[in-house]
GROMACS .gro file of C-alpha atoms in nm:
model
  238
    1MET     CA    1   0.714  -1.727   0.680
    2ALA     CA    2   0.663  -1.364   0.581
    3SER     CA    3   0.823  -1.141   0.841
    4ILE     CA    4   0.730  -0.781   0.916
    5LYS     CA    5   1.056  -0.760   1.111
    6ASP     CA    6   1.261  -0.849   0.801
    7ALA     CA    7   1.060  -0.603   0.593
    8PHE     CA    8   1.129  -0.330   0.849
    9GLU     CA    9   1.503  -0.399   0.867
   10GLU     CA   10   1.545  -0.420   0.489
   11ALA     CA   11   1.356  -0.094   0.442
   12LEU     CA   12   1.616   0.074   0.665
   13GLN     CA   13   1.928  -0.088   0.521
   14ASP     CA   14   1.900   0.027   0.161
   15ASN     CA   15   2.168   0.258   0.027
   16LEU     CA   16   2.062   0.622   0.081
   17ALA     CA   17   1.731   0.499   0.226
   18ALA     CA   18   1.676   0.802   0.450
   19LEU     CA   19   1.736   1.045   0.163
   20LYS     CA   20   1.491   0.858  -0.060
   21TYR     CA   21   1.221   0.867   0.205
   22ILE     CA   22   1.273   1.240   0.252
   23ILE     CA   23   1.257   1.309  -0.123
   24TYR     CA   24   0.953   1.092  -0.191
   25ALA     CA   25   0.771   1.245   0.105
   26ALA     CA   26   0.792   1.591  -0.054
   27PRO     CA   27   0.490   1.552  -0.290
   28LEU     CA   28   0.279   1.413  -0.006
   29PHE     CA   29   0.380   1.701   0.218
   30TYR     CA   30   0.289   1.948  -0.056
   31CYS     CA   31  -0.054   1.782  -0.080
   32THR     CA   32  -0.112   1.839   0.290
   33TYR     CA   33   0.003   2.199   0.251
   34LEU     CA   34  -0.240   2.260  -0.036
   35TYR     CA   35  -0.524   2.099   0.157
   36THR     CA   36  -0.469   2.299   0.476
   37THR     CA   37  -0.422   2.631   0.296
   38ALA     CA   38  -0.697   2.595   0.035
   39ASP     CA   39  -0.982   2.840   0.075
   40LYS     CA   40  -1.283   2.637  -0.048
   41ASP     CA   41  -1.116   2.579  -0.386
   42TYR     CA   42  -0.944   2.240  -0.370
   43THR     CA   43  -0.865   2.212  -0.742
   44GLY     CA   44  -0.491   2.242  -0.691
   45PHE     CA   45  -0.502   1.988  -0.410
   46TRP     CA   46  -0.687   1.727  -0.617
   47TRP     CA   47  -0.446   1.767  -0.908
   48MET     CA   48  -0.146   1.726  -0.679
   49ALA     CA   49  -0.313   1.439  -0.492
   50SER     CA   50  -0.365   1.252  -0.820
   51ILE     CA   51  -0.002   1.297  -0.919
   52THR     CA   52   0.117   1.195  -0.573
   53PHE     CA   53  -0.103   0.885  -0.573
   54LEU     CA   54   0.042   0.765  -0.904
   55LEU     CA   55   0.396   0.835  -0.785
   56LEU     CA   56   0.352   0.650  -0.455
   57PHE     CA   57   0.163   0.365  -0.620
   58GLY     CA   58   0.459   0.325  -0.854
   59PHE     CA   59   0.692   0.345  -0.552
   60MET     CA   60   0.518   0.057  -0.373
   61LEU     CA   61   0.492  -0.149  -0.692
   62LYS     CA   62   0.866  -0.111  -0.745
   63CYS     CA   63   0.942  -0.210  -0.384
   64THR     CA   64   0.731  -0.523  -0.426
   65SER     CA   65   0.892  -0.603  -0.760
   66ASN     CA   66   1.247  -0.555  -0.631
   67VAL     CA   67   1.194  -0.792  -0.339
   68ARG     CA   68   0.998  -1.041  -0.547
   69LYS     CA   69   1.282  -1.063  -0.800
   70GLY     CA   70   1.535  -1.118  -0.522
   71LEU     CA   71   1.732  -0.801  -0.587
   72ASP     CA   72   1.977  -0.675  -0.326
   73HIS     CA   73   1.771  -0.361  -0.263
   74VAL     CA   74   1.411  -0.279  -0.178
   75LEU     CA   75   1.372   0.088  -0.266
   76PRO     CA   76   1.354   0.222  -0.623
   77SER     CA   77   1.603   0.467  -0.766
   78PHE     CA   78   1.568   0.845  -0.762
   79ASN     CA   79   1.395   0.837  -1.102
   80ILE     CA   80   1.067   1.001  -1.005
   81PHE     CA   81   0.942   1.009  -1.365
   82GLY     CA   82   0.999   0.635  -1.399
   83LEU     CA   83   0.797   0.569  -1.085
   84PHE     CA   84   0.521   0.800  -1.205
   85TRP     CA   85   0.505   0.600  -1.529
   86ASP     CA   86   0.500   0.273  -1.332
   87GLY     CA   87   0.210   0.411  -1.131
   88ILE     CA   88   0.015   0.497  -1.445
   89LYS     CA   89   0.076   0.152  -1.596
   90GLY     CA   90  -0.016  -0.016  -1.269
   91LEU     CA   91  -0.341   0.178  -1.242
   92VAL     CA   92  -0.432   0.093  -1.602
   93ALA     CA   93  -0.347  -0.273  -1.543
   94LEU     CA   94  -0.526  -0.311  -1.210
   95GLY     CA   95  -0.800  -0.052  -1.258
   96PRO     CA   96  -1.055  -0.293  -1.411
   97SER     CA   97  -0.998  -0.545  -1.132
   98ILE     CA   98  -1.037  -0.276  -0.866
   99ALA     CA   99  -1.353  -0.136  -1.029
  100ILE     CA  100  -1.519  -0.477  -1.075
  101ASN     CA  101  -1.439  -0.603  -0.725
  102CYS     CA  102  -1.548  -0.278  -0.560
  103TRP     CA  103  -1.873  -0.289  -0.760
  104LEU     CA  104  -1.939  -0.651  -0.664
  105ALA     CA  105  -1.864  -0.585  -0.295
  106SER     CA  106  -2.097  -0.283  -0.293
  107LEU     CA  107  -2.365  -0.479  -0.478
  108ILE     CA  108  -2.356  -0.771  -0.234
  109ILE     CA  109  -2.359  -0.542   0.069
  110GLY     CA  110  -2.645  -0.340  -0.077
  111GLN     CA  111  -2.854  -0.650  -0.147
  112VAL     CA  112  -2.795  -0.820   0.189
  113ASN     CA  113  -2.761  -0.513   0.410
  114ILE     CA  114  -3.136  -0.464   0.449
  115TYR     CA  115  -3.175  -0.811   0.599
  116ILE     CA  116  -2.925  -0.746   0.882
  117PRO     CA  117  -3.083  -0.495   1.120
  118ASP     CA  118  -2.827  -0.534   1.399
  119PRO     CA  119  -2.558  -0.266   1.341
  120ASN     CA  120  -2.274  -0.472   1.490
  121VAL     CA  121  -2.354  -0.780   1.281
  122ASN     CA  122  -2.395  -0.551   0.981
  123LEU     CA  123  -2.050  -0.404   1.037
  124VAL     CA  124  -1.893  -0.752   1.066
  125PHE     CA  125  -2.066  -0.857   0.744
  126LYS     CA  126  -1.931  -0.551   0.560
  127ILE     CA  127  -1.578  -0.615   0.688
  128ILE     CA  128  -1.593  -0.978   0.573
  129VAL     CA  129  -1.721  -0.887   0.226
  130TRP     CA  130  -1.465  -0.611   0.172
  131SER     CA  131  -1.187  -0.835   0.307
  132VAL     CA  132  -1.271  -1.110   0.058
  133PHE     CA  133  -1.283  -0.880  -0.243
  134GLY     CA  134  -0.984  -0.686  -0.113
  135ALA     CA  135  -0.786  -1.010  -0.105
  136ILE     CA  136  -0.879  -1.075  -0.467
  137MET     CA  137  -0.756  -0.727  -0.566
  138LEU     CA  138  -0.437  -0.770  -0.365
  139THR     CA  139  -0.364  -1.106  -0.528
  140GLY     CA  140  -0.397  -0.941  -0.868
  141TYR     CA  141  -0.157  -0.671  -0.749
  142MET     CA  142   0.097  -0.935  -0.645
  143LEU     CA  143   0.074  -1.119  -0.975
  144TYR     CA  144   0.118  -0.797  -1.171
  145ALA     CA  145   0.404  -0.661  -0.956
  146LYS     CA  146   0.635  -0.954  -1.031
  147ASN     CA  147   0.685  -0.883  -1.403
  148PHE     CA  148   0.452  -0.587  -1.470
  149LYS     CA  149   0.244  -0.798  -1.713
  150ILE     CA  150  -0.126  -0.713  -1.731
  151SER     CA  151  -0.228  -1.069  -1.817
  152ASP     CA  152  -0.070  -1.198  -1.495
  153ALA     CA  153  -0.303  -0.983  -1.284
  154TYR     CA  154  -0.606  -1.170  -1.419
  155ASN     CA  155  -0.489  -1.527  -1.366
  156LEU     CA  156  -0.821  -1.648  -1.224
  157LYS     CA  157  -0.686  -1.991  -1.132
  158VAL     CA  158  -0.413  -1.850  -0.909
  159ILE     CA  159  -0.642  -1.583  -0.766
  160SER     CA  160  -0.908  -1.836  -0.669
  161GLU     CA  161  -0.654  -2.072  -0.512
  162SER     CA  162  -0.441  -1.817  -0.325
  163SER     CA  163  -0.647  -1.510  -0.231
  164MET     CA  164  -0.784  -1.641   0.100
  165ASP     CA  165  -0.442  -1.763   0.214
  166ILE     CA  166  -0.303  -1.422   0.126
  167LEU     CA  167  -0.581  -1.252   0.324
  168VAL     CA  168  -0.487  -1.443   0.639
  169ARG     CA  169  -0.120  -1.352   0.602
  170ILE     CA  170  -0.199  -0.985   0.543
  171ILE     CA  171  -0.413  -0.980   0.858
  172PHE     CA  172  -0.104  -1.083   1.055
  173MET     CA  173   0.085  -0.790   0.905
  174VAL     CA  174  -0.148  -0.527   1.052
  175PRO     CA  175  -0.063  -0.562   1.425
  176GLY     CA  176   0.311  -0.586   1.348
  177LEU     CA  177   0.303  -0.267   1.144
  178ALA     CA  178   0.094  -0.097   1.413
  179VAL     CA  179   0.359  -0.182   1.674
  180ILE     CA  180   0.638  -0.043   1.455
  181ASP     CA  181   0.447   0.279   1.393
  182GLY     CA  182   0.354   0.307   1.758
  183LEU     CA  183   0.712   0.270   1.877
  184ILE     CA  184   0.880   0.491   1.617
  185VAL     CA  185   0.622   0.739   1.486
  186GLY     CA  186   0.447   0.764   1.821
  187ALA     CA  187   0.770   0.821   2.014
  188VAL     CA  188   0.907   1.085   1.776
  189THR     CA  189   0.572   1.263   1.764
  190TYR     CA  190   0.560   1.271   2.142
  191VAL     CA  191   0.910   1.423   2.164
  192ILE     CA  192   0.818   1.689   1.908
  193TRP     CA  193   0.496   1.764   2.095
  194VAL     CA  194   0.682   1.805   2.426
  195PHE     CA  195   0.957   2.033   2.296
  196VAL     CA  196   0.792   2.219   2.008
  197GLY     CA  197   0.420   2.158   2.026
  198LEU     CA  198   0.170   2.048   1.765
  199PRO     CA  199   0.083   2.106   1.493
  200ASN     CA  200   0.398   2.221   1.312
  201MET     CA  201   0.540   2.177   0.962
  202PHE     CA  202   0.839   1.971   1.077
  203CYS     CA  203   0.619   1.709   1.239
  204THR     CA  204   0.387   1.703   0.937
  205TYR     CA  205   0.684   1.632   0.712
  206PHE     CA  206   0.799   1.357   0.947
  207TRP     CA  207   0.454   1.196   0.924
  208CYS     CA  208   0.480   1.210   0.544
  209VAL     CA  209   0.820   1.038   0.561
  210ALA     CA  210   0.662   0.775   0.787
  211VAL     CA  211   0.394   0.709   0.523
  212ILE     CA  212   0.662   0.644   0.257
  213PHE     CA  213   0.850   0.420   0.500
  214ASN     CA  214   0.529   0.225   0.561
  215LEU     CA  215   0.477   0.182   0.187
  216ALA     CA  216   0.826   0.032   0.157
  217ILE     CA  217   0.758  -0.210   0.443
  218ILE     CA  218   0.419  -0.309   0.303
  219GLY     CA  219   0.561  -0.355  -0.048
  220ASN     CA  220   0.836  -0.578   0.093
  221TYR     CA  221   0.597  -0.782   0.306
  222ILE     CA  222   0.355  -0.830   0.016
  223ALA     CA  223   0.641  -0.966  -0.196
  224GLN     CA  224   0.726  -1.215   0.077
  225VAL     CA  225   0.363  -1.326   0.096
  226ASP     CA  226   0.352  -1.354  -0.282
  227TYR     CA  227   0.653  -1.586  -0.285
  228GLU     CA  228   0.521  -1.807  -0.004
  229SER     CA  229   0.155  -1.821  -0.105
  230ILE     CA  230   0.188  -1.836  -0.483
  231GLU     CA  231   0.539  -1.926  -0.599
  232ILE     CA  232   0.616  -2.204  -0.351
  233LYS     CA  233   0.262  -2.339  -0.376
  234ASN     CA  234   0.288  -2.359  -0.756
  235GLU     CA  235   0.626  -2.532  -0.731
  236LYS     CA  236   0.475  -2.795  -0.499
  237ASP     CA  237   0.190  -2.852  -0.742
  238PHE     CA  238   0.442  -2.950  -1.006
   0.00000   0.00000   0.00000
């Protein structure tokens, strides 16, 4: 069964893992710097945020792919340009799926929303709808991340058969990741707050490193779910 504990340990054990997290956190830290120092003009921030998104999307895709292929490492190399290119290709490949599913989710919520006056029930309905369509998008991501083939991301048969099982497994990931972040990120943040105070640039950079670390864990866990929910299931069908 997919294990957040295994994903956490493997994300730490990679060769030069700490250095990679520090390096890949730099663009994200620069984004936060641009945002906090911008004086009404956020043009520079949005440009940097777009570049950072593509880089980190490529980073997570590569983590998923490495684990899915059974390689002896999780993290990508130091080739930032390669990851940026992977991010662009991934966005092109998965963009139509993301756009269509987001449109359908919004359409359904918009059509049904007016018939659910109770705000709590309305919120539950929205969560359910977005979870279902989110699972479809995530399944497409998994299929694409294995071999980086666009056609794989739109295998409707596999998506229809596996997306709900994948949703359940991803739900179990959330509390495990929250515990990890609470113990590590929360503890370090508390120590920094006690001795240095908040906010400060060092703590901000640490939070950025934590984001990259989380992406590695999530990418690893998603690959495990992919193998268990799609690969093994397909093997049993044959």
